[in-house]
Amino acid sequence: PCDSAISLPCGTSNLAGTTNGATEFSNNTGCSMSDYGAWYTFTGDGNQTTISVDAAAGYDHEMAITSGSCGTLTNITCEDSGLSGGIESYTFNTVNGTDYYVYIAHYGAGNTTTGNFTISRTCDTPADDPCDSAISLPCGTSNLAGTTNGATEFSSNTGCSMSDYGAWYT
């Protein structure tokens, strides 16, 4: 089923989707979810993209986002916080020319529950990385005034659990 994934271009809004009638097929996404799902695909353009899936009442879905090719998928994320009838959403920067696959299915591995949902994809130019304009911090600097007031939200990707509103120095 991955090979016949539905195209998900930028600007897709509330496209009706369903896992009803899906046949069992190992999803290979790296997420623990049902093998009765629906596949979507798009090619990265270097911009920021947001995938949002809104499940119908009573359907508790999970969303997997992967990259690569159908036989060798690399997991990017497993989103399962929306609960029954909720919304799963994920925003990330795409890599130009990279193929991405989005898989929607019930959250439980081995579960045959299916349901309806809508899927949307928005695209934006990524925000400037504040690390690129880091403030110089030469040896001997003492008591340099700094602030995070007015900082713009940007994922620090430092591997630390901290705020995304910060200041960078180099």
Coordinates of C-alpha atoms in Angstrom, one line a residue, residues 3-82:
D3 CA 3.7 2.2 -3.2
S4 CA 0.3 3.6 -4.0
A5 CA 0.3 6.4 -1.4
I6 CA -1.9 9.4 -2.0
S7 CA -0.2 12.6 -3.0
L8 CA -0.2 15.3 -0.2
P9 CA 0.8 18.6 -1.8
C10 CA 1.4 21.9 0.0
G11 CA -1.9 23.6 0.7
T12 CA -3.9 20.4 1.1
S13 CA -6.8 21.3 3.5
N14 CA -9.1 18.8 5.2
L15 CA -8.7 16.1 2.6
A16 CA -11.2 13.3 3.5
G17 CA -9.4 10.1 4.5
T18 CA -10.3 6.7 5.8
T19 CA -8.8 3.4 6.9
N20 CA -12.1 1.6 6.5
G21 CA -11.6 -1.3 4.1
A22 CA -7.8 -1.2 4.5
T23 CA -6.1 -4.6 4.2
E24 CA -3.6 -5.8 6.7
F25 CA 0.0 -4.9 5.7
S26 CA 3.0 -4.4 8.0
N27 CA 3.5 -0.7 8.1
N28 CA 7.3 -0.7 8.8
T29 CA 7.1 2.9 10.2
G30 CA 8.9 2.2 13.5
C31 CA 5.7 3.2 15.3
S32 CA 3.6 0.8 17.4
M33 CA 0.3 1.1 15.5
S34 CA -2.3 -0.9 13.5
D35 CA -1.4 -2.5 10.1
Y36 CA -4.8 -1.4 8.7
G37 CA -3.9 2.2 7.6
A38 CA -3.8 4.8 4.9
W39 CA -0.6 6.1 3.2
Y40 CA 0.2 9.7 1.9
T41 CA 3.3 11.0 0.3
F42 CA 5.1 14.2 -0.7
T43 CA 8.6 15.3 -1.7
G44 CA 10.4 17.8 0.4
D45 CA 11.2 21.2 -1.0
G46 CA 13.4 22.5 1.8
N47 CA 10.6 24.4 3.5
Q48 CA 8.8 23.9 6.8
T49 CA 5.8 21.7 6.6
T50 CA 3.0 20.9 9.1
I51 CA 0.9 17.7 8.8
S52 CA -2.4 17.7 10.8
V53 CA -4.8 14.8 11.0
D54 CA -8.2 15.3 12.6
A55 CA -10.0 12.0 13.4
A56 CA -13.7 11.5 13.4
A57 CA -15.4 11.0 16.8
G58 CA -14.7 7.5 18.2
Y59 CA -11.5 6.9 16.1
D60 CA -8.2 7.0 18.1
H61 CA -5.6 7.3 15.4
E62 CA -1.8 7.6 15.4
M63 CA 0.3 9.3 12.7
A64 CA 3.7 8.1 11.5
I65 CA 6.0 10.3 9.4
T66 CA 8.9 8.6 7.6
S67 CA 11.3 9.3 4.9
G68 CA 13.0 7.2 2.3
S69 CA 11.4 4.6 0.1
C70 CA 8.6 2.1 0.8
G71 CA 11.0 -0.8 1.4
T72 CA 13.4 1.1 3.6
L73 CA 11.5 3.8 5.6
T74 CA 13.3 5.9 8.2
N75 CA 11.1 7.0 11.1
I76 CA 10.9 10.8 11.7
T77 CA 8.1 10.8 14.3
C78 CA 5.2 8.8 15.9
E79 CA 2.4 11.2 17.0
D80 CA -0.2 9.8 19.3
S81 CA -1.5 12.5 21.7
G82 CA -4.8 13.4 20.1

